Amino acid sequence: MNYLPPATSLITFLWSGGESILLVPMATRIIDVKLLISEVLRIPVPIDRQELSWEGQCLKDELTLQDYHIPPTAFLVIYKKIEVEIYLEFDGHRYVYVVFDGITVGELKAKLQTEQGVDIEHKVLWMVDNSYLDDHAQLLVAGVVEGAKLFLIEDKKRM
């Protein structure tokens, strides 16, 4: 007897507001899963600002749950894409990024270095409320929200 994978999965969605469960057909595209999240679960994150992740992997909108071989009782994490501004203390440049709030502060700094050629060695990100952001903290945990203004400054602790 051949084993047939289930046609539907009981997926648990974890997000900053809690957790919710939906029965989702395995052939559903990720973009349609996002639509279900908005319509059925009423999670207040617009489709274009949702980032779904499974086992640390961001899921592409055009693929299906089945394409990722997501098991019938999986946990998907919903991250929110946010826009942040980064100001460079030493030259006044400003960069705007739309990133998902599940990345770490260190990953955001690395993005700045890779894409803009900014030297991040011995520098920290600082928020206007006078808090330094730990490189290992996810943006959502560090309190970085939509429209946040961050400053890349010299790490005073290293001086």
mmCIF file with all atom_site columns, C-alpha atoms in Angstrom:
data_model
loop_
_atom_site.group_PDB
_atom_site.id
_atom_site.type_symbol
_atom_site.label_atom_id
_atom_site.label_alt_id
_atom_site.label_comp_id
_atom_site.label_asym_id
_atom_site.label_entity_id
_atom_site.label_seq_id
_atom_site.pdbx_PDB_ins_code
_atom_site.Cartn_x
_atom_site.Cartn_y
_atom_site.Cartn_z
_atom_site.occupancy
_atom_site.B_iso_or_equiv
_atom_site.pdbx_formal_charge
_atom_site.auth_seq_id
_atom_site.auth_comp_id
_atom_site.auth_asym_id
_atom_site.auth_atom_id
_atom_site.pdbx_PDB_model_num
ATOM 1   C CA . MET A 1 1   ? 0.000  0.000  0.000  1.00 0.00 ? 1   MET A CA 1
ATOM 2   C CA . ASN A 1 2   ? 1.414  3.369  -1.034 1.00 0.00 ? 2   ASN A CA 1
ATOM 3   C CA . TYR A 1 3   ? 1.431  6.251  1.410  1.00 0.00 ? 3   TYR A CA 1
ATOM 4   C CA . LEU A 1 4   ? -0.331 9.339  0.092  1.00 0.00 ? 4   LEU A CA 1
ATOM 5   C CA . PRO A 1 5   ? 0.506  12.654 1.703  1.00 0.00 ? 5   PRO A CA 1
ATOM 6   C CA . PRO A 1 6   ? -2.475 14.424 3.248  1.00 0.00 ? 6   PRO A CA 1
ATOM 7   C CA . ALA A 1 7   ? -4.372 16.799 0.981  1.00 0.00 ? 7   ALA A CA 1
ATOM 8   C CA . THR A 1 8   ? -4.698 19.317 3.802  1.00 0.00 ? 8   THR A CA 1
ATOM 9   C CA . SER A 1 9   ? -2.553 20.342 6.746  1.00 0.00 ? 9   SER A CA 1
ATOM 10  C CA . LEU A 1 10  ? -3.405 21.709 10.146 1.00 0.00 ? 10  LEU A CA 1
ATOM 11  C CA . ILE A 1 11  ? -0.981 24.636 10.187 1.00 0.00 ? 11  ILE A CA 1
ATOM 12  C CA . THR A 1 12  ? -0.245 26.663 13.299 1.00 0.00 ? 12  THR A CA 1
ATOM 13  C CA . PHE A 1 13  ? 0.722  30.275 12.630 1.00 0.00 ? 13  PHE A CA 1
ATOM 14  C CA . LEU A 1 14  ? 2.887  31.994 15.227 1.00 0.00 ? 14  LEU A CA 1
ATOM 15  C CA . TRP A 1 15  ? 3.007  35.773 15.246 1.00 0.00 ? 15  TRP A CA 1
ATOM 16  C CA . SER A 1 16  ? 3.677  38.622 17.657 1.00 0.00 ? 16  SER A CA 1
ATOM 17  C CA . GLY A 1 17  ? -0.002 38.645 18.703 1.00 0.00 ? 17  GLY A CA 1
ATOM 18  C CA . GLY A 1 18  ? -0.184 34.944 19.534 1.00 0.00 ? 18  GLY A CA 1
ATOM 19  C CA . GLU A 1 19  ? -0.865 31.776 17.630 1.00 0.00 ? 19  GLU A CA 1
ATOM 20  C CA . SER A 1 20  ? -3.672 30.644 15.343 1.00 0.00 ? 20  SER A CA 1
ATOM 21  C CA . ILE A 1 21  ? -4.515 27.393 13.545 1.00 0.00 ? 21  ILE A CA 1
ATOM 22  C CA . LEU A 1 22  ? -5.921 26.881 10.029 1.00 0.00 ? 22  LEU A CA 1
ATOM 23  C CA . LEU A 1 23  ? -6.711 23.820 7.925  1.00 0.00 ? 23  LEU A CA 1
ATOM 24  C CA . VAL A 1 24  ? -4.930 24.558 4.642  1.00 0.00 ? 24  VAL A CA 1
ATOM 25  C CA . PRO A 1 25  ? -4.790 22.463 1.434  1.00 0.00 ? 25  PRO A CA 1
ATOM 26  C CA . MET A 1 26  ? -1.196 21.434 0.685  1.00 0.00 ? 26  MET A CA 1
ATOM 27  C CA . ALA A 1 27  ? -1.510 22.714 -2.906 1.00 0.00 ? 27  ALA A CA 1
ATOM 28  C CA . THR A 1 28  ? -2.125 26.265 -1.648 1.00 0.00 ? 28  THR A CA 1
ATOM 29  C CA . ARG A 1 29  ? 0.366  28.860 -2.858 1.00 0.00 ? 29  ARG A CA 1
ATOM 30  C CA . ILE A 1 30  ? 2.085  30.884 -0.144 1.00 0.00 ? 30  ILE A CA 1
ATOM 31  C CA . ILE A 1 31  ? 0.502  34.113 -1.435 1.00 0.00 ? 31  ILE A CA 1
ATOM 32  C CA . ASP A 1 32  ? -2.931 32.487 -0.953 1.00 0.00 ? 32  ASP A CA 1
ATOM 33  C CA . VAL A 1 33  ? -1.955 31.349 2.546  1.00 0.00 ? 33  VAL A CA 1
ATOM 34  C CA . LYS A 1 34  ? -1.212 35.009 3.303  1.00 0.00 ? 34  LYS A CA 1
ATOM 35  C CA . LEU A 1 35  ? -4.653 35.935 1.966  1.00 0.00 ? 35  LEU A CA 1
ATOM 36  C CA . LEU A 1 36  ? -6.244 33.333 4.297  1.00 0.00 ? 36  LEU A CA 1
ATOM 37  C CA . ILE A 1 37  ? -4.283 34.780 7.198  1.00 0.00 ? 37  ILE A CA 1
ATOM 38  C CA . SER A 1 38  ? -5.671 38.240 6.477  1.00 0.00 ? 38  SER A CA 1
ATOM 39  C CA . GLU A 1 39  ? -9.258 37.183 5.748  1.00 0.00 ? 39  GLU A CA 1
ATOM 40  C CA . VAL A 1 40  ? -9.874 34.246 8.081  1.00 0.00 ? 40  VAL A CA 1
ATOM 41  C CA . LEU A 1 41  ? -7.570 34.881 11.007 1.00 0.00 ? 41  LEU A CA 1
ATOM 42  C CA . ARG A 1 42  ? -7.890 38.655 10.771 1.00 0.00 ? 42  ARG A CA 1
ATOM 43  C CA . ILE A 1 43  ? -4.219 39.069 11.635 1.00 0.00 ? 43  ILE A CA 1
ATOM 44  C CA . PRO A 1 44  ? -3.613 42.795 11.121 1.00 0.00 ? 44  PRO A CA 1
ATOM 45  C CA . VAL A 1 45  ? -0.665 42.457 8.749  1.00 0.00 ? 45  VAL A CA 1
ATOM 46  C CA . PRO A 1 46  ? -1.410 43.275 5.084  1.00 0.00 ? 46  PRO A CA 1
ATOM 47  C CA . ILE A 1 47  ? -0.458 40.587 2.550  1.00 0.00 ? 47  ILE A CA 1
ATOM 48  C CA . ASP A 1 48  ? 2.338  42.654 1.024  1.00 0.00 ? 48  ASP A CA 1
ATOM 49  C CA . ARG A 1 49  ? 3.862  43.112 4.485  1.00 0.00 ? 49  ARG A CA 1
ATOM 50  C CA . GLN A 1 50  ? 3.708  39.436 5.544  1.00 0.00 ? 50  GLN A CA 1
ATOM 51  C CA . GLU A 1 51  ? 6.755  37.206 5.474  1.00 0.00 ? 51  GLU A CA 1
ATOM 52  C CA . LEU A 1 52  ? 6.089  33.525 6.207  1.00 0.00 ? 52  LEU A CA 1
ATOM 53  C CA . SER A 1 53  ? 8.897  31.380 7.537  1.00 0.00 ? 53  SER A CA 1
ATOM 54  C CA . TRP A 1 54  ? 9.190  27.655 8.180  1.00 0.00 ? 54  TRP A CA 1
ATOM 55  C CA . GLU A 1 55  ? 12.199 26.222 9.993  1.00 0.00 ? 55  GLU A CA 1
ATOM 56  C CA . GLY A 1 56  ? 14.078 29.487 9.445  1.00 0.00 ? 56  GLY A CA 1
ATOM 57  C CA . GLN A 1 57  ? 13.410 29.588 5.702  1.00 0.00 ? 57  GLN A CA 1
ATOM 58  C CA . CYS A 1 58  ? 11.428 32.444 4.143  1.00 0.00 ? 58  CYS A CA 1
ATOM 59  C CA . LEU A 1 59  ? 8.699  31.051 1.881  1.00 0.00 ? 59  LEU A CA 1
ATOM 60  C CA . LYS A 1 60  ? 8.317  32.381 -1.660 1.00 0.00 ? 60  LYS A CA 1
ATOM 61  C CA . ASP A 1 61  ? 4.847  33.589 -2.658 1.00 0.00 ? 61  ASP A CA 1
ATOM 62  C CA . GLU A 1 62  ? 4.654  31.622 -5.925 1.00 0.00 ? 62  GLU A CA 1
ATOM 63  C CA . LEU A 1 63  ? 5.435  28.225 -4.346 1.00 0.00 ? 63  LEU A CA 1
ATOM 64  C CA . THR A 1 64  ? 3.025  25.958 -2.450 1.00 0.00 ? 64  THR A CA 1
ATOM 65  C CA . LEU A 1 65  ? 3.116  24.324 0.970  1.00 0.00 ? 65  LEU A CA 1
ATOM 66  C CA . GLN A 1 66  ? 3.634  21.061 -0.882 1.00 0.00 ? 66  GLN A CA 1
ATOM 67  C CA . ASP A 1 67  ? 6.669  22.459 -2.734 1.00 0.00 ? 67  ASP A CA 1
ATOM 68  C CA . TYR A 1 68  ? 8.342  22.988 0.645  1.00 0.00 ? 68  TYR A CA 1
ATOM 69  C CA . HIS A 1 69  ? 7.305  19.525 1.932  1.00 0.00 ? 69  HIS A CA 1
ATOM 70  C CA . ILE A 1 70  ? 5.736  21.162 4.960  1.00 0.00 ? 70  ILE A CA 1
ATOM 71  C CA . PRO A 1 71  ? 4.403  18.423 7.251  1.00 0.00 ? 71  PRO A CA 1
ATOM 72  C CA . PRO A 1 72  ? 0.683  18.179 8.113  1.00 0.00 ? 72  PRO A CA 1
ATOM 73  C CA . THR A 1 73  ? 1.043  19.755 11.564 1.00 0.00 ? 73  THR A CA 1
ATOM 74  C CA . ALA A 1 74  ? 3.700  22.402 10.974 1.00 0.00 ? 74  ALA A CA 1
ATOM 75  C CA . PHE A 1 75  ? 4.346  25.735 12.635 1.00 0.00 ? 75  PHE A CA 1
ATOM 76  C CA . LEU A 1 76  ? 4.784  28.725 10.331 1.00 0.00 ? 76  LEU A CA 1
ATOM 77  C CA . VAL A 1 77  ? 6.008  32.034 11.693 1.00 0.00 ? 77  VAL A CA 1
ATOM 78  C CA . ILE A 1 78  ? 4.481  35.255 10.399 1.00 0.00 ? 78  ILE A CA 1
ATOM 79  C CA . TYR A 1 79  ? 6.888  38.150 10.322 1.00 0.00 ? 79  TYR A CA 1
ATOM 80  C CA . LYS A 1 80  ? 5.940  41.656 9.350  1.00 0.00 ? 80  LYS A CA 1
ATOM 81  C CA . LYS A 1 81  ? 7.899  43.623 6.773  1.00 0.00 ? 81  LYS A CA 1
ATOM 82  C CA . ILE A 1 82  ? 8.740  47.034 8.151  1.00 0.00 ? 82  ILE A CA 1
ATOM 83  C CA . GLU A 1 83  ? 10.389 50.126 6.759  1.00 0.00 ? 83  GLU A CA 1
ATOM 84  C CA . VAL A 1 84  ? 13.322 51.469 8.739  1.00 0.00 ? 84  VAL A CA 1
ATOM 85  C CA . GLU A 1 85  ? 15.670 54.392 8.184  1.00 0.00 ? 85  GLU A CA 1
ATOM 86  C CA . ILE A 1 86  ? 19.353 54.151 9.007  1.00 0.00 ? 86  ILE A CA 1
ATOM 87  C CA . TYR A 1 87  ? 21.384 57.317 9.422  1.00 0.00 ? 87  TYR A CA 1
ATOM 88  C CA . LEU A 1 88  ? 25.164 57.247 9.382  1.00 0.00 ? 88  LEU A CA 1
ATOM 89  C CA . GLU A 1 89  ? 26.590 59.332 12.218 1.00 0.00 ? 89  GLU A CA 1
ATOM 90  C CA . PHE A 1 90  ? 29.893 59.974 10.476 1.00 0.00 ? 90  PHE A CA 1
ATOM 91  C CA . ASP A 1 91  ? 28.716 61.277 7.078  1.00 0.00 ? 91  ASP A CA 1
ATOM 92  C CA . GLY A 1 92  ? 24.988 62.022 7.348  1.00 0.00 ? 92  GLY A CA 1
ATOM 93  C CA . HIS A 1 93  ? 23.882 59.532 4.678  1.00 0.00 ? 93  HIS A CA 1
ATOM 94  C CA . ARG A 1 94  ? 20.440 57.990 5.090  1.00 0.00 ? 94  ARG A CA 1
ATOM 95  C CA . TYR A 1 95  ? 19.317 54.581 3.840  1.00 0.00 ? 95  TYR A CA 1
ATOM 96  C CA . VAL A 1 96  ? 15.771 53.231 3.816  1.00 0.00 ? 96  VAL A CA 1
ATOM 97  C CA . TYR A 1 97  ? 15.146 49.498 3.956  1.00 0.00 ? 97  TYR A CA 1
ATOM 98  C CA . VAL A 1 98  ? 12.031 47.335 3.961  1.00 0.00 ? 98  VAL A CA 1
ATOM 99  C CA . VAL A 1 99  ? 12.981 44.248 5.950  1.00 0.00 ? 99  VAL A CA 1
ATOM 100 C CA . PHE A 1 100 ? 11.077 41.659 7.917  1.00 0.00 ? 100 PHE A CA 1
ATOM 101 C CA . ASP A 1 101 ? 11.055 42.163 11.659 1.00 0.00 ? 101 ASP A CA 1
ATOM 102 C CA . GLY A 1 102 ? 12.419 38.667 12.291 1.00 0.00 ? 102 GLY A CA 1
ATOM 103 C CA . ILE A 1 103 ? 15.934 39.447 11.075 1.00 0.00 ? 103 ILE A CA 1
ATOM 104 C CA . THR A 1 104 ? 18.587 40.308 13.613 1.00 0.00 ? 104 THR A CA 1
ATOM 105 C CA . VAL A 1 105 ? 20.174 43.686 14.129 1.00 0.00 ? 105 VAL A CA 1
ATOM 106 C CA . GLY A 1 106 ? 23.463 42.142 12.969 1.00 0.00 ? 106 GLY A CA 1
ATOM 107 C CA . GLU A 1 107 ? 21.841 40.933 9.750  1.00 0.00 ? 107 GLU A CA 1
ATOM 108 C CA . LEU A 1 108 ? 20.509 44.443 9.100  1.00 0.00 ? 108 LEU A CA 1
ATOM 109 C CA . LYS A 1 109 ? 23.992 45.887 9.627  1.00 0.00 ? 109 LYS A CA 1
ATOM 110 C CA . ALA A 1 110 ? 25.480 43.241 7.312  1.00 0.00 ? 110 ALA A CA 1
ATOM 111 C CA . LYS A 1 111 ? 22.903 44.207 4.661  1.00 0.00 ? 111 LYS A CA 1
ATOM 112 C CA . LEU A 1 112 ? 24.038 47.813 4.966  1.00 0.00 ? 112 LEU A CA 1
ATOM 113 C CA . GLN A 1 113 ? 27.658 46.738 4.533  1.00 0.00 ? 113 GLN A CA 1
ATOM 114 C CA . THR A 1 114 ? 26.968 44.405 1.591  1.00 0.00 ? 114 THR A CA 1
ATOM 115 C CA . GLU A 1 115 ? 24.593 46.650 -0.336 1.00 0.00 ? 115 GLU A CA 1
ATOM 116 C CA . GLN A 1 116 ? 26.048 50.080 0.451  1.00 0.00 ? 116 GLN A CA 1
ATOM 117 C CA . GLY A 1 117 ? 29.687 49.326 1.256  1.00 0.00 ? 117 GLY A CA 1
ATOM 118 C CA . VAL A 1 118 ? 29.345 50.881 4.724  1.00 0.00 ? 118 VAL A CA 1
ATOM 119 C CA . ASP A 1 119 ? 32.019 49.871 7.229  1.00 0.00 ? 119 ASP A CA 1
ATOM 120 C CA . ILE A 1 120 ? 30.176 48.369 10.218 1.00 0.00 ? 120 ILE A CA 1
ATOM 121 C CA . GLU A 1 121 ? 33.214 47.235 12.201 1.00 0.00 ? 121 GLU A CA 1
ATOM 122 C CA . HIS A 1 122 ? 33.188 48.671 15.745 1.00 0.00 ? 122 HIS A CA 1
ATOM 123 C CA . LYS A 1 123 ? 29.805 50.299 15.086 1.00 0.00 ? 123 LYS A CA 1
ATOM 124 C CA . VAL A 1 124 ? 26.413 49.757 16.693 1.00 0.00 ? 124 VAL A CA 1
ATOM 125 C CA . LEU A 1 125 ? 22.854 50.632 15.787 1.00 0.00 ? 125 LEU A CA 1
ATOM 126 C CA . TRP A 1 126 ? 21.192 53.028 18.184 1.00 0.00 ? 126 TRP A CA 1
ATOM 127 C CA . MET A 1 127 ? 17.532 54.053 18.488 1.00 0.00 ? 127 MET A CA 1
ATOM 128 C CA . VAL A 1 128 ? 16.309 57.515 19.384 1.00 0.00 ? 128 VAL A CA 1
ATOM 129 C CA . ASP A 1 129 ? 15.185 56.381 22.838 1.00 0.00 ? 129 ASP A CA 1
ATOM 130 C CA . ASN A 1 130 ? 18.898 56.050 23.700 1.00 0.00 ? 130 ASN A CA 1
ATOM 131 C CA . SER A 1 131 ? 18.990 52.283 23.427 1.00 0.00 ? 131 SER A CA 1
ATOM 132 C CA . TYR A 1 132 ? 21.782 50.401 21.758 1.00 0.00 ? 132 TYR A CA 1
ATOM 133 C CA . LEU A 1 133 ? 20.574 47.416 19.763 1.00 0.00 ? 133 LEU A CA 1
ATOM 134 C CA . ASP A 1 134 ? 22.180 44.052 20.383 1.00 0.00 ? 134 ASP A CA 1
ATOM 135 C CA . ASP A 1 135 ? 23.424 42.485 17.136 1.00 0.00 ? 135 ASP A CA 1
ATOM 136 C CA . HIS A 1 136 ? 21.878 39.114 18.080 1.00 0.00 ? 136 HIS A CA 1
ATOM 137 C CA . ALA A 1 137 ? 18.371 40.454 18.803 1.00 0.00 ? 137 ALA A CA 1
ATOM 138 C CA . GLN A 1 138 ? 15.597 40.191 16.241 1.00 0.00 ? 138 GLN A CA 1
ATOM 139 C CA . LEU A 1 139 ? 14.241 43.597 15.236 1.00 0.00 ? 139 LEU A CA 1
ATOM 140 C CA . LEU A 1 140 ? 10.807 42.818 16.713 1.00 0.00 ? 140 LEU A CA 1
ATOM 141 C CA . VAL A 1 141 ? 12.368 41.822 20.044 1.00 0.00 ? 141 VAL A CA 1
ATOM 142 C CA . ALA A 1 142 ? 14.551 44.953 20.079 1.00 0.00 ? 142 ALA A CA 1
ATOM 143 C CA . GLY A 1 143 ? 11.438 47.115 19.635 1.00 0.00 ? 143 GLY A CA 1
ATOM 144 C CA . VAL A 1 144 ? 12.200 48.199 16.070 1.00 0.00 ? 144 VAL A CA 1
ATOM 145 C CA . VAL A 1 145 ? 8.866  48.982 14.419 1.00 0.00 ? 145 VAL A CA 1
ATOM 146 C CA . GLU A 1 146 ? 7.550  50.492 11.181 1.00 0.00 ? 146 GLU A CA 1
ATOM 147 C CA . GLY A 1 147 ? 9.160  53.869 10.516 1.00 0.00 ? 147 GLY A CA 1
ATOM 148 C CA . ALA A 1 148 ? 11.913 53.451 13.118 1.00 0.00 ? 148 ALA A CA 1
ATOM 149 C CA . LYS A 1 149 ? 14.897 55.763 12.801 1.00 0.00 ? 149 LYS A CA 1
ATOM 150 C CA . LEU A 1 150 ? 18.169 54.018 13.567 1.00 0.00 ? 150 LEU A CA 1
ATOM 151 C CA . PHE A 1 151 ? 21.646 55.513 13.774 1.00 0.00 ? 151 PHE A CA 1
ATOM 152 C CA . LEU A 1 152 ? 24.867 53.683 12.968 1.00 0.00 ? 152 LEU A CA 1
ATOM 153 C CA . ILE A 1 153 ? 27.416 55.091 15.424 1.00 0.00 ? 153 ILE A CA 1
ATOM 154 C CA . GLU A 1 154 ? 30.838 54.237 16.835 1.00 0.00 ? 154 GLU A CA 1
ATOM 155 C CA . ASP A 1 155 ? 30.696 51.652 19.605 1.00 0.00 ? 155 ASP A CA 1
ATOM 156 C CA . LYS A 1 156 ? 31.691 53.744 22.632 1.00 0.00 ? 156 LYS A CA 1
ATOM 157 C CA . LYS A 1 157 ? 32.271 50.553 24.685 1.00 0.00 ? 157 LYS A CA 1
ATOM 158 C CA . ARG A 1 158 ? 35.189 49.612 22.422 1.00 0.00 ? 158 ARG A CA 1
ATOM 159 C CA . MET A 1 159 ? 36.956 52.953 22.923 1.00 0.00 ? 159 MET A CA 1
#
